[in-house]
CSV table of C-alpha atoms and ligand atoms in Angstrom, one decimal:
chain,number,residue,atom,x,y,z
A,1,MET,CA,170.1,83.9,72.7
A,2,GLU,CA,171.6,87.0,72.3
A,3,ALA,CA,170.3,89.1,75.6
A,4,SER,CA,168.2,92.4,74.1
A,5,LEU,CA,166.3,89.4,71.9
A,6,PHE,CA,166.0,87.0,75.8
A,7,PHE,CA,164.4,90.8,76.9
A,8,ARG,CA,162.3,91.7,73.3
A,9,ARG,CA,160.3,87.8,73.5
A,10,ILE,CA,159.7,88.2,77.6
A,11,CYS,CA,158.1,91.1,77.3
A,12,LEU,CA,155.7,90.4,74.0
A,13,LEU,CA,154.5,87.6,76.6
A,14,TRP,CA,154.2,89.4,78.4
A,15,LEU,CA,151.9,91.7,76.5
A,16,ALA,CA,150.3,88.9,75.4
A,17,LEU,CA,149.2,87.4,79.3
A,18,LEU,CA,147.7,90.7,79.9
A,19,ALA,CA,146.1,91.5,76.5
A,20,GLY,CA,144.7,88.1,77.3
A,21,LEU,CA,143.6,88.2,80.7
A,22,THR,CA,142.0,91.7,79.8
A,23,LEU,CA,140.4,89.9,77.2
A,24,PHE,CA,139.1,86.9,79.7
A,25,GLY,CA,138.0,89.7,82.9
A,26,GLN,CA,135.7,91.2,79.8
A,27,ASP,CA,134.3,87.7,78.8
A,28,ARG,CA,133.2,86.7,82.6
A,29,LYS,CA,131.5,90.6,83.8
A,30,PRO,CA,128.1,90.5,83.5
A,31,ALA,CA,126.6,91.7,80.4
A,32,VAL,CA,122.9,94.1,81.2
A,33,TYR,CA,120.3,92.9,79.6
A,34,GLU,CA,118.4,95.4,77.3
A,35,PRO,CA,115.1,94.5,77.3
A,36,LYS,CA,113.2,95.7,73.9
A,37,ILE,CA,109.8,97.6,74.1
A,38,GLY,CA,107.4,95.2,73.3
A,39,GLN,CA,109.0,91.8,74.4
A,40,LYS,CA,106.4,88.8,75.3
A,41,GLY,CA,105.4,89.2,78.9
A,42,LYS,CA,103.4,86.0,80.8
A,43,ASP,CA,100.2,87.9,80.4
A,44,VAL,CA,101.3,91.4,78.9
A,45,VAL,CA,104.3,92.5,77.0
A,46,TRP,CA,107.1,94.8,78.0
A,47,VAL,CA,106.0,98.6,77.4
A,48,PRO,CA,107.6,101.1,79.6
A,49,THR,CA,105.8,103.6,81.6
A,50,PRO,CA,107.0,106.6,80.1
A,51,THR,CA,108.9,108.8,83.4
A,52,GLU,CA,107.3,112.0,83.4
A,53,LEU,CA,103.8,109.9,84.0
A,54,VAL,CA,105.2,108.1,86.3
A,55,ASP,CA,105.7,111.1,88.5
A,56,LYS,CA,101.9,111.9,87.7
A,57,MET,CA,100.5,108.6,89.0
A,58,LEU,CA,102.4,108.9,91.7
A,59,GLU,CA,101.6,112.3,92.0
A,60,LEU,CA,98.2,111.4,92.0
A,61,ALA,CA,98.2,108.7,94.7
A,62,GLU,CA,100.0,111.2,97.2
A,63,VAL,CA,103.1,109.0,98.3
A,64,LYS,CA,104.7,109.9,100.7
A,65,ALA,CA,106.9,108.1,102.9
A,66,GLU,CA,104.4,106.5,105.3
A,67,ASP,CA,103.7,105.1,101.8
A,68,PHE,CA,103.7,100.9,100.4
A,69,VAL,CA,103.4,101.2,96.4
A,70,ILE,CA,103.9,97.8,94.7
A,71,ASP,CA,104.6,97.6,91.1
A,72,LEU,CA,102.7,95.1,89.5
A,73,GLY,CA,103.8,93.5,86.8
A,74,SER,CA,107.2,96.1,87.4
A,75,GLY,CA,109.7,95.9,84.2
A,76,ASP,CA,112.6,97.9,85.1
A,77,GLY,CA,111.6,98.6,88.3
A,78,ARG,CA,111.4,102.9,87.0
A,79,THR,CA,107.9,102.9,89.0
A,80,VAL,CA,108.6,101.2,92.0
A,81,ILE,CA,113.1,102.9,91.8
A,82,SER,CA,111.0,106.1,91.5
A,83,ALA,CA,108.4,105.8,94.3
A,84,ALA,CA,111.7,104.6,96.7
A,85,ARG,CA,113.4,108.2,95.7
A,86,LEU,CA,109.6,109.6,97.1
A,87,GLY,CA,110.9,108.0,100.1
A,88,ALA,CA,107.9,105.0,100.5
A,89,LYS,CA,109.4,101.1,101.2
A,90,ALA,CA,108.1,99.8,97.3
A,91,GLU,CA,107.7,96.4,96.0
A,92,GLY,CA,108.2,95.4,92.1
A,93,VAL,CA,106.2,91.9,91.1
A,94,GLU,CA,107.8,90.6,87.4
A,95,PHE,CA,107.7,87.3,86.4
A,96,ASN,CA,110.2,87.9,84.3
A,97,HIS,CA,113.4,87.0,85.4
A,98,ASP,CA,116.7,88.9,83.2
A,99,MET,CA,113.9,92.1,84.3
A,100,ILE,CA,114.7,91.9,87.5
A,101,VAL,CA,118.3,91.9,87.9
A,102,LEU,CA,117.9,94.8,85.8
A,103,SER,CA,115.2,96.4,88.3
A,104,ARG,CA,117.7,95.1,91.2
A,105,GLU,CA,120.8,96.8,89.3
A,106,ASN,CA,118.9,99.6,88.5
A,107,ALA,CA,117.6,100.8,92.1
A,108,ARG,CA,121.0,99.7,93.6
A,109,ARG,CA,122.5,102.9,91.0
A,110,GLU,CA,119.5,104.9,92.0
A,111,GLY,CA,120.8,104.2,95.7
A,112,VAL,CA,117.6,103.0,96.7
A,113,SER,CA,118.9,98.5,97.2
A,114,ASP,CA,117.1,99.2,101.1
A,115,LYS,CA,114.4,101.0,99.8
A,116,VAL,CA,112.6,97.9,97.3
A,117,GLU,CA,112.1,94.8,97.2
A,118,PHE,CA,111.2,93.0,93.8
A,119,ILE,CA,110.0,89.2,93.7
A,120,GLU,CA,109.7,87.0,90.7
A,121,GLY,CA,106.7,85.5,90.0
A,122,ASP,CA,102.5,85.5,89.3
A,123,MET,CA,101.0,89.6,89.6
A,124,PHE,CA,98.1,87.3,90.4
A,125,GLU,CA,100.0,85.3,93.2
A,126,ALA,CA,101.4,88.1,95.4
A,127,ASP,CA,100.6,89.6,98.6
A,128,LEU,CA,99.0,93.0,98.6
A,129,SER,CA,97.7,93.3,101.7
A,130,HIS,CA,100.9,95.9,103.0
A,131,ALA,CA,99.9,98.1,100.3
A,132,THR,CA,98.6,101.8,99.9
A,133,VAL,CA,99.3,101.9,96.9
A,134,ILE,CA,98.9,99.7,93.5
A,135,THR,CA,100.5,100.7,90.2
A,136,LEU,CA,99.3,98.8,87.2
A,137,PHE,CA,99.9,99.0,83.0
A,138,LEU,CA,99.1,96.0,82.1
A,139,LEU,CA,95.7,95.7,80.0
A,140,PRO,CA,92.0,96.0,80.7
A,141,GLY,CA,91.6,92.1,80.8
A,142,LEU,CA,93.8,92.5,83.6
A,143,ASN,CA,92.8,94.7,85.1
A,144,ILE,CA,89.8,93.2,85.8
A,145,LYS,CA,90.6,89.7,87.2
A,146,LEU,CA,92.4,91.4,89.5
A,147,ARG,CA,89.9,94.2,90.3
A,148,PRO,CA,87.9,91.2,93.1
A,149,LYS,CA,91.1,91.1,94.4
A,150,LEU,CA,91.8,95.0,94.5
A,151,LEU,CA,88.6,95.9,96.4
A,152,GLU,CA,89.0,93.6,99.4
A,153,LEU,CA,92.0,96.3,100.1
A,154,ARG,CA,91.8,97.9,102.8
A,155,PRO,CA,90.2,101.4,102.3
A,156,GLY,CA,91.8,103.6,101.0
A,157,THR,CA,94.5,102.7,99.2
A,158,ARG,CA,95.1,104.4,96.1
A,159,VAL,CA,94.8,101.7,92.8
A,160,VAL,CA,96.8,104.0,89.5
A,161,SER,CA,96.0,102.2,86.4
A,162,ASN,CA,98.2,103.6,83.0
A,163,THR,CA,95.4,104.2,80.4
A,164,PHE,CA,93.4,101.2,81.3
A,165,THR,CA,90.1,100.8,83.2
A,166,MET,CA,88.5,99.0,85.2
A,167,ASN,CA,85.3,99.5,83.4
A,168,ASP,CA,82.4,100.0,85.2
A,169,TRP,CA,83.6,100.7,87.9
A,170,VAL,CA,84.7,104.7,87.7
A,171,PRO,CA,87.9,106.3,89.0
A,172,ASP,CA,87.5,108.5,91.3
A,173,SER,CA,90.7,110.8,89.4
A,174,THR,CA,92.1,110.7,86.1
A,175,VAL,CA,95.6,113.3,84.9
A,176,THR,CA,97.5,113.4,81.6
A,177,THR,CA,100.7,114.5,80.6
A,178,PRO,CA,100.0,116.5,77.8
A,179,GLU,CA,102.9,116.7,76.6
A,180,ASN,CA,103.3,113.5,75.5
A,181,TRP,CA,100.5,113.4,73.6
A,182,ASN,CA,101.7,110.7,71.0
A,183,SER,CA,102.4,108.0,73.3
A,184,TRP,CA,101.2,106.1,77.0
A,185,ASN,CA,99.7,109.6,78.9
A,186,THR,CA,96.6,109.4,80.9
A,187,ALA,CA,96.4,107.6,84.3
A,188,PHE,CA,93.2,106.6,86.7
A,189,MET,CA,93.3,106.5,89.9
A,190,TRP,CA,90.5,104.9,92.7
A,191,ILE,CA,90.4,104.5,95.7
A,192,ILE,CA,89.5,101.4,97.4
A,193,PRO,CA,86.1,102.2,99.3
A,194,ALA,CA,85.0,101.0,103.0
A,195,ARG,CA,81.8,98.8,102.7
A,196,VAL,CA,78.3,100.1,103.3
A,197,ASP,CA,75.7,98.5,101.6
A,198,GLY,CA,73.6,97.0,104.9
A,199,LEU,CA,70.8,97.9,107.3
A,200,TRP,CA,72.3,100.8,110.5
A,201,LYS,CA,70.3,102.5,112.1
A,202,SER,CA,71.2,106.1,113.7
A,203,SER,CA,68.9,107.7,116.8
A,204,ASP,CA,65.9,108.7,115.1
A,205,SER,CA,66.6,106.5,111.4
A,206,GLU,CA,66.8,103.4,109.5
A,207,ILE,CA,68.9,103.8,106.8
A,208,SER,CA,69.3,100.5,104.2
A,209,PHE,CA,71.7,101.4,101.9
A,210,SER,CA,73.0,100.3,98.5
A,211,GLN,CA,76.5,100.1,96.8
A,212,LYS,CA,77.9,99.6,93.6
A,213,TYR,CA,82.2,100.4,94.0
A,214,GLN,CA,82.1,104.7,95.4
A,215,ILE,CA,78.8,105.2,94.7
A,216,VAL,CA,76.0,104.8,97.3
A,217,GLY,CA,72.1,104.4,97.3
A,218,GLY,CA,69.3,103.0,99.5
A,219,LEU,CA,66.7,104.7,101.6
A,220,LEU,CA,66.4,106.7,105.0
A,221,THR,CA,62.9,106.0,106.9
A,222,ARG,CA,61.8,108.7,109.2
A,223,ASP,CA,58.3,108.5,111.1
A,224,GLY,CA,56.8,105.2,108.7
A,225,ARG,CA,58.7,107.7,105.7
A,226,SER,CA,61.1,106.8,103.1
A,227,TYR,CA,63.6,108.7,101.7
A,228,PRO,CA,65.6,108.0,99.3
A,229,VAL,CA,69.2,108.7,99.3
A,230,ASP,CA,70.9,110.6,96.6
A,231,ASN,CA,74.5,111.8,96.2
A,232,GLY,CA,76.4,109.1,97.7
A,233,ARG,CA,79.8,108.6,98.1
A,234,ILE,CA,82.3,106.7,99.8
A,235,ARG,CA,86.2,108.1,98.8
A,236,GLY,CA,88.2,105.2,101.1
A,237,ASN,CA,86.7,105.8,104.8
A,238,GLN,CA,84.9,109.0,104.1
A,239,ILE,CA,80.9,108.7,103.1
A,240,SER,CA,78.9,111.9,101.8
A,241,PHE,CA,75.1,111.7,101.1
A,242,MET,CA,72.0,114.0,100.9
A,243,VAL,CA,68.6,112.8,102.1
A,244,ASP,CA,65.6,114.8,101.6
A,245,GLY,CA,67.9,118.3,101.2
A,246,SER,CA,70.2,117.5,105.0
A,247,ARG,CA,73.7,116.4,103.4
A,248,TYR,CA,74.9,113.5,106.0
A,249,SER,CA,79.1,112.9,106.3
A,250,GLY,CA,81.4,111.1,107.8
A,251,GLU,CA,83.7,108.1,108.9
A,252,ILE,CA,83.1,104.6,108.4
A,253,ASP,CA,84.7,102.8,110.8
A,254,GLY,CA,83.5,99.1,110.7
A,255,ASP,CA,80.3,98.4,111.9
A,256,LEU,CA,80.1,102.6,112.7
A,257,ILE,CA,79.4,105.6,111.1
A,258,LYS,CA,80.6,108.8,113.3
A,259,GLY,CA,79.7,112.4,111.7
A,260,THR,CA,77.9,115.3,110.6
A,261,VAL,CA,74.5,116.6,109.0
A,262,GLU,CA,73.8,119.7,107.9
A,263,VAL,CA,70.7,121.9,106.6
A,264,PRO,CA,71.8,124.1,104.4
A,265,LYS,CA,68.0,125.7,104.3
A,266,GLU,CA,67.2,126.1,108.4
A,267,GLY,CA,71.4,126.8,108.7
A,268,THR,CA,72.1,124.0,111.2
A,269,LYS,CA,74.1,121.2,111.6
A,270,ALA,CA,73.7,118.3,113.9
A,271,GLU,CA,75.7,115.3,115.2
A,272,PHE,CA,74.9,112.1,113.0
A,273,THR,CA,76.0,108.1,114.2
A,274,ALA,CA,74.5,105.2,112.6
A,275,LYS,CA,75.2,101.0,113.7
A,276,ARG,CA,74.9,99.2,111.4
A,277,LEU,CA,72.2,95.4,111.7
A,278,ALA,CA,73.0,93.8,109.1
A,279,SER,CA,75.7,93.2,105.8
A,280,ARG,CA,74.1,92.2,102.8
A,281,PRO,CA,74.9,89.5,101.5
B,301,SAM,C1,103.1,96.7,80.3
B,301,SAM,S1,104.8,96.4,81.1
B,301,SAM,C2,105.3,97.9,82.6
B,301,SAM,C3,106.2,96.8,82.8
B,301,SAM,C4,106.1,98.7,84.0
B,301,SAM,N1,105.3,98.8,85.2
B,301,SAM,C5,106.8,100.3,83.8
B,301,SAM,O1,105.1,101.0,83.9
B,301,SAM,O2,106.6,100.2,83.2
B,301,SAM,C6,104.1,94.6,81.5
B,301,SAM,C7,104.9,94.3,82.5
B,301,SAM,O3,104.3,92.3,83.6
B,301,SAM,C8,105.0,91.2,83.0
B,301,SAM,N2,104.5,90.4,83.2
B,301,SAM,C9,103.5,89.7,82.4
B,301,SAM,N3,102.7,89.3,82.8
B,301,SAM,C10,103.2,88.7,84.4
B,301,SAM,C11,102.2,88.4,85.3
B,301,SAM,N4,100.8,87.3,85.3
B,301,SAM,N5,103.3,88.6,86.5
B,301,SAM,C12,104.1,89.8,86.8
B,301,SAM,N6,104.5,89.8,85.9
B,301,SAM,C13,104.1,89.7,84.7
B,301,SAM,C14,105.7,91.7,82.3
B,301,SAM,O4,106.7,91.5,82.0
B,301,SAM,C15,106.5,93.6,82.0
B,301,SAM,O5,107.5,93.6,82.2
């Protein structure tokens, strides 16, 4: 065989080998998972929260570096990643394995892997005890199913839900992104209230509080006379209510309320302390 023909054959063989190696390499590259809007999920399909609303939800909850945010049904990880970009630690709980892999990759690309964790599993079994903020984009029935567990969280924990409410638990705040008028554009926030329902005693009165979520009513008894507790509200550990024209406000610390009582028509303000005698079963 002529030397130049031999050389050409070697070159062709070499090129074929290179092409083969390249194709083989491409085959072996992990394909990036592309979720489809509306794809089936365990209890609810995947639809992503628009990024403008993600930002508003985190703003509504005043997410800061000290926070621990948990997104239940975390999809592609966008809320978790945005929370981490605000400096918070964040966790996503997602049932779909491919979405977990995608979320971890998205977090890596955004440079926040050290701040986030994605847990593959069922959100109804997740440990929420370390959360200071919970984010949701589920369905009304799923919110209601989660509600008892959410109400057990530390007072002051914020729960933010894209679009869906908590039935008769009225939100503490609402936010909208009007520019997204044709899409998911409203979120609601609830602040887990401390529990006060039961019997309390202050220096000159007994107060029987009744509580439904963050709304408080009841009866204050002093010198044998009873007065209704009006406009009672709890925000985390803070309580405020009116009795017979006096404005009470204070902080609930377990079985103690410490604060002030103001009588606007007399222009007076004094310290107020109450101790819990009994909880309502
Ligand atoms: C409407 S998407 C919301 C995704 C993300 N939170 C967001 O706002 O962009 C709901 C997600 O919940 C997931 N999901 C459904 N049932 C679940 C369950 N029981 N436990 C964990 N994840 C679940 C779905 O796979 C889907 O990704």
